[in-house]
Amino acid sequence: MGGTVTGLVDRYGRVHRDLRISLTDRCSLRCTYCMPEDGVPWLAKDNILTTDELERLARVAASLGVTEVRLTGGEPLLRRDVVDVVRRMAAIEGEEGPLEVSLTTNGLRLPELAGPLREAGLARMNISIDTLRPERFLRLTRRDRLDDVLAGIRAAIDEGFAPVKLNAVAMRGENDDELADLLAYAVSIGAELRFIEQMPLDAGHIWSRVRMVEAEEILAALRERFTLTPIGDRGAAPAERWLVDGGPATVGVIASVTRPFCGACDRVRITADGQFRTCLFARTEDDLLAPLRSGAGDDALAEIMRRAISGKLAGHGIDDPGFLQPDRPMSAIGG
């Protein structure tokens, strides 16, 4: 099964090497742009992929050319066996050697888990932080946990993860007056900040293009305090990057809405309940869970992935008049 001929190549010639796997739809925060405060319809426990199933699907994907696995959620560190999941993923051989395993987290459990995760083979991590102000953090996340997130970031740095990447969603009227402060903080601790345009993936479907803070606005706010120098071609990476005040510090902007990077996209996703998604904004999914549990062989699972990729659209279509948000929110899809 391996190689680019039989691998995950779509009709536009995009080769998919980056697999995002959601470990859970549950989260310890309730960020306003992602989840409602309560009444969240959680996935049934019996439908969540087991660790053996996660490992098997990752092995099949690796045989199809995947070289990186990013573990997401919800909040992936809520999964009790997350360290074991990382260890198993890091032991899988891909086309270019062992899979590179990374993780996106809210950071709350990193003081206790950063060391074990690094020992298990975690290569990189992204930590979400949208504000440095306690009262604002409470309003945005509905939890008074800013100090815990900051402690998690320190723990990741102390354990030698480099670079630690920080994710911040820019929101009008919420934190758009704090963008330069967030960058100054990241530079001061040696982390790389990634600003993200708010995407239509909220549970309440109240996202508005008009209210969204666009990439140009983000950059304009940063340039009031910093000199930004563009860093060349980003390839398949989602973030455009700039040197900050000549470097070595950098900052990135992920502008999925105003500067889509669909033409170079190399990412696919598996949800916590075993659904294969070709795009974060896809409105269709291909079921891997039922075949997996009914005895399907690796070849059959690989064929489901290949068939799904063959139908991947050219782009997410957010700017199209007929665009519809995915039925699932980000917490259920996996970032």
Coordinates of C-alpha atoms in Angstrom, one line a residue:
M1 CA 0.0 0.0 0.0
G2 CA 2.5 2.9 0.4
G3 CA 3.8 5.5 -2.0
T4 CA 2.3 8.4 -3.8
V5 CA 0.6 6.3 -6.5
T6 CA -1.6 4.4 -4.1
G7 CA -1.5 7.0 -1.3
L8 CA -3.8 9.8 -0.3
V9 CA -3.7 11.9 -3.5
D10 CA -6.8 13.8 -4.6
R11 CA -7.9 14.8 -8.1
Y12 CA -6.1 18.1 -7.8
G13 CA -2.7 16.4 -7.1
R14 CA -2.6 17.3 -3.4
V15 CA -0.7 14.7 -1.4
H16 CA -2.0 14.3 2.1
R17 CA 0.7 13.6 4.7
D18 CA -0.8 15.3 7.8
L19 CA -3.4 13.4 9.8
R20 CA -5.4 15.1 12.6
I21 CA -6.9 12.6 15.1
S22 CA -9.4 13.8 17.7
L23 CA -9.1 11.8 21.0
T24 CA -12.3 13.2 22.6
D25 CA -15.0 15.7 22.0
R26 CA -14.9 16.7 25.7
C27 CA -13.1 19.8 27.0
S28 CA -12.3 21.4 30.3
L29 CA -13.1 24.9 29.0
R30 CA -16.2 26.3 27.3
C31 CA -14.8 28.9 24.9
T32 CA -17.6 31.0 23.5
Y33 CA -16.4 30.6 19.9
C34 CA -16.4 26.8 20.2
M35 CA -18.9 25.4 22.7
P36 CA -22.1 26.4 24.5
E37 CA -21.9 26.9 28.3
D38 CA -23.9 23.8 29.0
G39 CA -26.2 21.2 27.3
V40 CA -23.4 19.9 25.1
P41 CA -24.4 16.6 23.4
W42 CA -21.4 14.4 24.0
L43 CA -20.5 11.5 21.8
A44 CA -21.5 8.2 23.2
K45 CA -18.7 6.5 25.1
D46 CA -19.1 3.3 23.1
N47 CA -18.5 5.2 19.9
I48 CA -15.2 6.6 20.9
L49 CA -12.2 5.0 19.2
T50 CA -10.2 2.7 21.5
T51 CA -6.5 3.1 21.8
D52 CA -6.0 -0.1 19.7
E53 CA -8.3 1.3 17.0
L54 CA -6.5 4.7 17.0
E55 CA -3.2 2.9 16.5
R56 CA -4.5 0.7 13.7
L57 CA -6.0 3.6 11.8
A58 CA -2.8 5.6 12.2
R59 CA -0.8 2.6 10.8
V60 CA -3.1 2.4 7.8
A61 CA -2.7 6.1 7.2
A62 CA 1.1 5.8 7.5
S63 CA 1.1 3.1 4.9
L64 CA -0.7 5.6 2.6
G65 CA 2.0 8.2 3.0
V66 CA 1.0 10.1 6.2
T67 CA 4.1 11.3 8.0
E68 CA 2.7 13.4 10.8
V69 CA -0.1 12.8 13.3
R70 CA -1.5 15.7 15.4
L71 CA -3.7 14.8 18.4
T72 CA -6.6 17.1 19.0
G73 CA -10.0 17.3 20.8
G74 CA -12.0 18.7 22.4
E75 CA -9.1 18.6 24.9
P76 CA -6.9 15.6 24.1
L77 CA -5.2 15.7 27.6
L78 CA -8.5 14.7 29.1
R79 CA -8.1 11.3 27.7
R80 CA -6.8 9.1 30.5
D81 CA -4.4 7.1 28.3
V82 CA -3.1 10.1 26.2
V83 CA 0.6 9.3 27.1
D84 CA 0.1 5.8 25.9
V85 CA -1.6 7.0 22.7
V86 CA 1.4 9.3 22.0
R87 CA 3.9 6.5 22.7
R88 CA 2.1 4.1 20.3
M89 CA 1.8 6.8 17.6
A90 CA 5.5 7.7 17.8
A91 CA 6.4 4.1 17.3
I92 CA 4.6 3.8 14.0
E93 CA 6.9 3.8 11.0
G94 CA 5.9 6.0 8.0
E95 CA 7.6 6.5 4.7
E96 CA 10.2 8.9 6.2
G97 CA 10.7 7.0 9.5
P98 CA 8.7 7.2 12.7
L99 CA 5.6 9.4 12.6
E100 CA 6.1 12.9 14.0
V101 CA 3.5 13.3 16.7
S102 CA 2.2 16.7 17.8
L103 CA -0.7 17.9 19.9
T104 CA -3.0 20.8 20.4
T105 CA -4.1 21.6 24.0
N106 CA -5.5 24.2 26.3
G107 CA -2.6 23.5 28.5
L108 CA -4.4 22.9 31.8
R109 CA -2.9 19.4 32.4
L110 CA 0.6 20.2 31.1
P111 CA 2.2 20.8 34.6
E112 CA 1.7 17.1 35.3
L113 CA 1.9 15.7 31.7
A114 CA 4.5 17.7 29.8
G115 CA 7.3 15.5 31.0
P116 CA 5.6 12.1 30.4
L117 CA 4.5 13.3 27.0
R118 CA 8.0 14.3 26.0
E119 CA 9.3 11.0 27.2
A120 CA 6.7 9.2 25.2
G121 CA 7.8 10.8 22.0
L122 CA 5.7 13.9 21.6
A123 CA 7.6 16.2 19.2
R124 CA 5.7 19.5 19.3
M125 CA 2.7 21.1 20.8
N126 CA 0.4 24.1 20.3
I127 CA -1.2 25.7 23.3
S128 CA -4.3 27.9 23.0
I129 CA -4.4 31.2 24.8
D130 CA -6.6 34.1 23.6
T131 CA -6.0 36.6 26.4
L132 CA -3.6 37.5 29.2
R133 CA -6.3 39.2 31.3
P134 CA -7.9 37.0 34.0
E135 CA -11.4 38.6 33.9
R136 CA -11.4 38.3 30.1
F137 CA -10.2 34.7 30.2
L138 CA -13.1 33.9 32.5
R139 CA -15.6 35.6 30.1
L140 CA -14.2 33.9 27.0
T141 CA -13.7 30.4 28.4
R142 CA -16.3 30.5 31.3
R143 CA -13.6 29.1 33.6
D144 CA -11.2 31.0 35.9
R145 CA -8.1 29.0 34.8
L146 CA -5.7 31.6 33.2
D147 CA -3.0 30.9 35.8
D148 CA -3.2 27.2 35.1
V149 CA -2.8 27.8 31.3
L150 CA 0.2 30.0 32.0
A151 CA 1.7 27.3 34.2
G152 CA 1.1 24.7 31.5
I153 CA 3.0 26.9 29.0
R154 CA 5.9 27.2 31.4
A155 CA 5.9 23.5 31.9
A156 CA 6.1 22.8 28.2
I157 CA 9.0 25.2 27.8
D158 CA 10.8 23.8 30.9
E159 CA 10.5 20.3 29.4
G160 CA 12.3 21.4 26.3
F161 CA 9.6 21.5 23.7
A162 CA 10.8 23.9 21.1
P163 CA 9.3 25.9 19.7
V164 CA 6.2 26.0 21.8
K165 CA 3.5 27.4 19.6
L166 CA 0.7 29.5 21.1
N167 CA -2.7 29.8 19.3
A168 CA -4.8 32.9 19.7
V169 CA -8.2 33.4 18.0
A170 CA -8.6 37.1 17.2
M171 CA -12.1 38.3 18.1
R172 CA -13.6 41.7 17.6
G173 CA -14.7 43.5 20.8
E174 CA -13.2 40.6 22.8
N175 CA -9.4 40.6 22.5
D176 CA -8.6 42.6 19.4
D177 CA -7.1 45.3 21.6
E178 CA -4.7 42.8 23.1
L179 CA -3.0 41.3 20.0
A180 CA 0.3 43.2 20.5
D181 CA 0.4 42.3 24.2
L182 CA 0.0 38.6 23.3
L183 CA 2.9 38.8 20.9
A184 CA 5.1 40.6 23.4
Y185 CA 4.4 37.8 25.9
A186 CA 5.2 35.1 23.4
V187 CA 8.5 36.8 22.4
S188 CA 9.4 37.2 26.1
I189 CA 9.2 33.4 26.8
G190 CA 10.6 32.2 23.4
A191 CA 7.3 30.9 22.1
E192 CA 5.9 31.3 18.6
L193 CA 2.5 32.9 18.4
R194 CA -0.1 32.0 15.8
F195 CA -3.1 34.3 15.4
I196 CA -6.1 32.6 13.9
E197 CA -9.0 34.2 12.0
Q198 CA -12.2 33.1 13.7
M199 CA -13.8 30.4 11.6
P200 CA -17.5 29.3 11.2
L201 CA -17.2 26.3 13.5
D202 CA -19.0 27.5 16.6
A203 CA -21.7 25.3 18.2
G204 CA -24.3 28.0 18.0
H205 CA -23.7 28.9 14.4
I206 CA -23.6 32.6 15.2
W207 CA -20.3 33.3 13.3
S208 CA -20.3 36.4 11.3
R209 CA -17.9 37.3 8.5
V210 CA -18.6 41.0 9.2
R211 CA -17.5 40.7 12.9
M212 CA -14.5 38.6 12.1
V213 CA -11.0 40.2 12.7
E214 CA -9.2 39.8 9.3
A215 CA -5.6 39.0 8.9
E216 CA -4.8 42.5 7.6
E217 CA -6.3 44.0 10.8
I218 CA -4.2 41.6 12.9
L219 CA -1.0 42.6 11.1
A220 CA -1.8 46.3 11.3
A221 CA -2.3 46.0 15.1
L222 CA 1.0 44.2 15.5
R223 CA 2.9 46.7 13.3
E224 CA 2.0 49.5 15.7
R225 CA 4.6 48.0 18.1
F226 CA 6.7 45.6 16.0
T227 CA 8.5 45.4 12.7
L228 CA 7.3 42.4 10.7
T229 CA 9.4 40.9 7.9
P230 CA 7.7 38.2 5.7
I231 CA 9.3 34.8 5.7
G232 CA 9.1 33.2 2.2
D233 CA 6.9 30.4 1.0
R234 CA 4.9 28.5 3.6
G235 CA 4.5 25.4 1.5
A236 CA 1.6 23.3 3.0
A237 CA 1.8 25.0 6.4
P238 CA -1.4 26.8 7.4
A239 CA 0.3 29.9 8.8
E240 CA 2.0 32.7 7.0
R241 CA 5.0 33.8 9.1
W242 CA 6.9 37.0 9.8
L243 CA 10.1 37.8 11.6
V244 CA 9.5 40.0 14.6
D245 CA 11.9 43.0 14.9
G246 CA 14.4 41.2 12.7
G247 CA 14.2 37.8 14.5
P248 CA 14.8 35.3 15.7
A249 CA 11.3 35.5 17.1
T250 CA 8.5 34.9 14.6
V251 CA 4.7 35.3 14.5
G252 CA 2.2 33.5 12.2
V253 CA -1.3 34.3 11.0
I254 CA -3.6 31.5 10.0
A255 CA -6.1 33.2 7.7
S256 CA -8.4 30.4 6.7
V257 CA -11.1 32.8 5.6
T258 CA -9.5 35.7 3.9
R259 CA -6.3 34.0 2.7
P260 CA -7.3 30.4 2.2
F261 CA -4.5 27.9 1.7
C262 CA -6.7 25.1 0.2
G263 CA -4.6 24.7 -2.9
A264 CA -1.7 23.4 -0.8
C265 CA -3.7 21.6 1.9
D266 CA -2.2 18.2 2.9
R267 CA -4.4 17.5 5.9
V268 CA -7.1 14.9 6.7
R269 CA -9.0 14.2 9.9
I270 CA -10.4 11.4 11.9
T271 CA -12.9 12.3 14.5
A272 CA -13.1 10.7 18.0
D273 CA -15.9 8.5 16.8
G274 CA -14.1 7.2 13.8
Q275 CA -15.3 9.4 10.9
F276 CA -12.9 10.3 8.2
R277 CA -13.0 14.0 7.1
T278 CA -11.2 15.5 4.1
C279 CA -11.7 19.1 5.3
L280 CA -12.4 20.9 8.5
F281 CA -15.4 22.5 6.8
A282 CA -16.6 19.3 5.1
R283 CA -20.3 18.5 5.4
T284 CA -19.8 14.8 4.7
E285 CA -17.8 12.1 6.5
D286 CA -16.8 8.6 5.7
D287 CA -17.3 6.0 8.4
L288 CA -14.3 4.0 9.6
L289 CA -15.7 2.9 12.9
A290 CA -18.3 0.4 11.7
P291 CA -16.0 -1.3 9.2
L292 CA -13.2 -1.3 11.8
R293 CA -15.5 -3.1 14.3
S294 CA -17.0 -5.5 11.8
G295 CA -13.7 -7.0 10.9
A296 CA -12.6 -5.0 7.8
G297 CA -9.0 -5.6 6.8
D298 CA -6.3 -2.9 6.5
D299 CA -6.8 -2.8 2.7
A300 CA -10.5 -2.1 3.1
L301 CA -9.9 0.7 5.6
A302 CA -7.2 2.2 3.2
E303 CA -9.7 2.0 0.4
I304 CA -12.2 4.0 2.4
M305 CA -9.6 6.7 3.0
R306 CA -8.5 6.8 -0.7
R307 CA -12.1 7.0 -1.9
A308 CA -12.8 9.8 0.4
I309 CA -9.8 11.7 -0.7
S310 CA -10.7 11.3 -4.4
G311 CA -13.8 13.3 -3.7
K312 CA -12.2 16.1 -1.8
L313 CA -13.3 19.6 -3.0
A314 CA -11.0 22.2 -4.3
G315 CA -11.6 24.5 -1.4
H316 CA -13.8 25.1 1.7
G317 CA -16.0 27.7 0.0
I318 CA -16.5 30.0 3.0
D319 CA -16.8 33.0 0.6
D320 CA -19.4 31.2 -1.6
P321 CA -22.9 32.5 -1.2
G322 CA -24.2 29.0 -0.6
F323 CA -21.7 28.1 2.1
L324 CA -23.1 26.2 5.0
Q325 CA -21.3 25.5 8.3
P326 CA -20.6 21.9 9.2
D327 CA -23.2 20.4 11.4
R328 CA -20.5 19.5 14.0
P329 CA -18.7 22.2 16.0
M330 CA -14.9 22.3 16.2
S331 CA -14.9 20.4 19.5
A332 CA -16.5 17.4 17.8
I333 CA -14.5 17.6 14.6
G334 CA -11.0 18.1 16.0
G335 CA -8.9 21.0 15.1

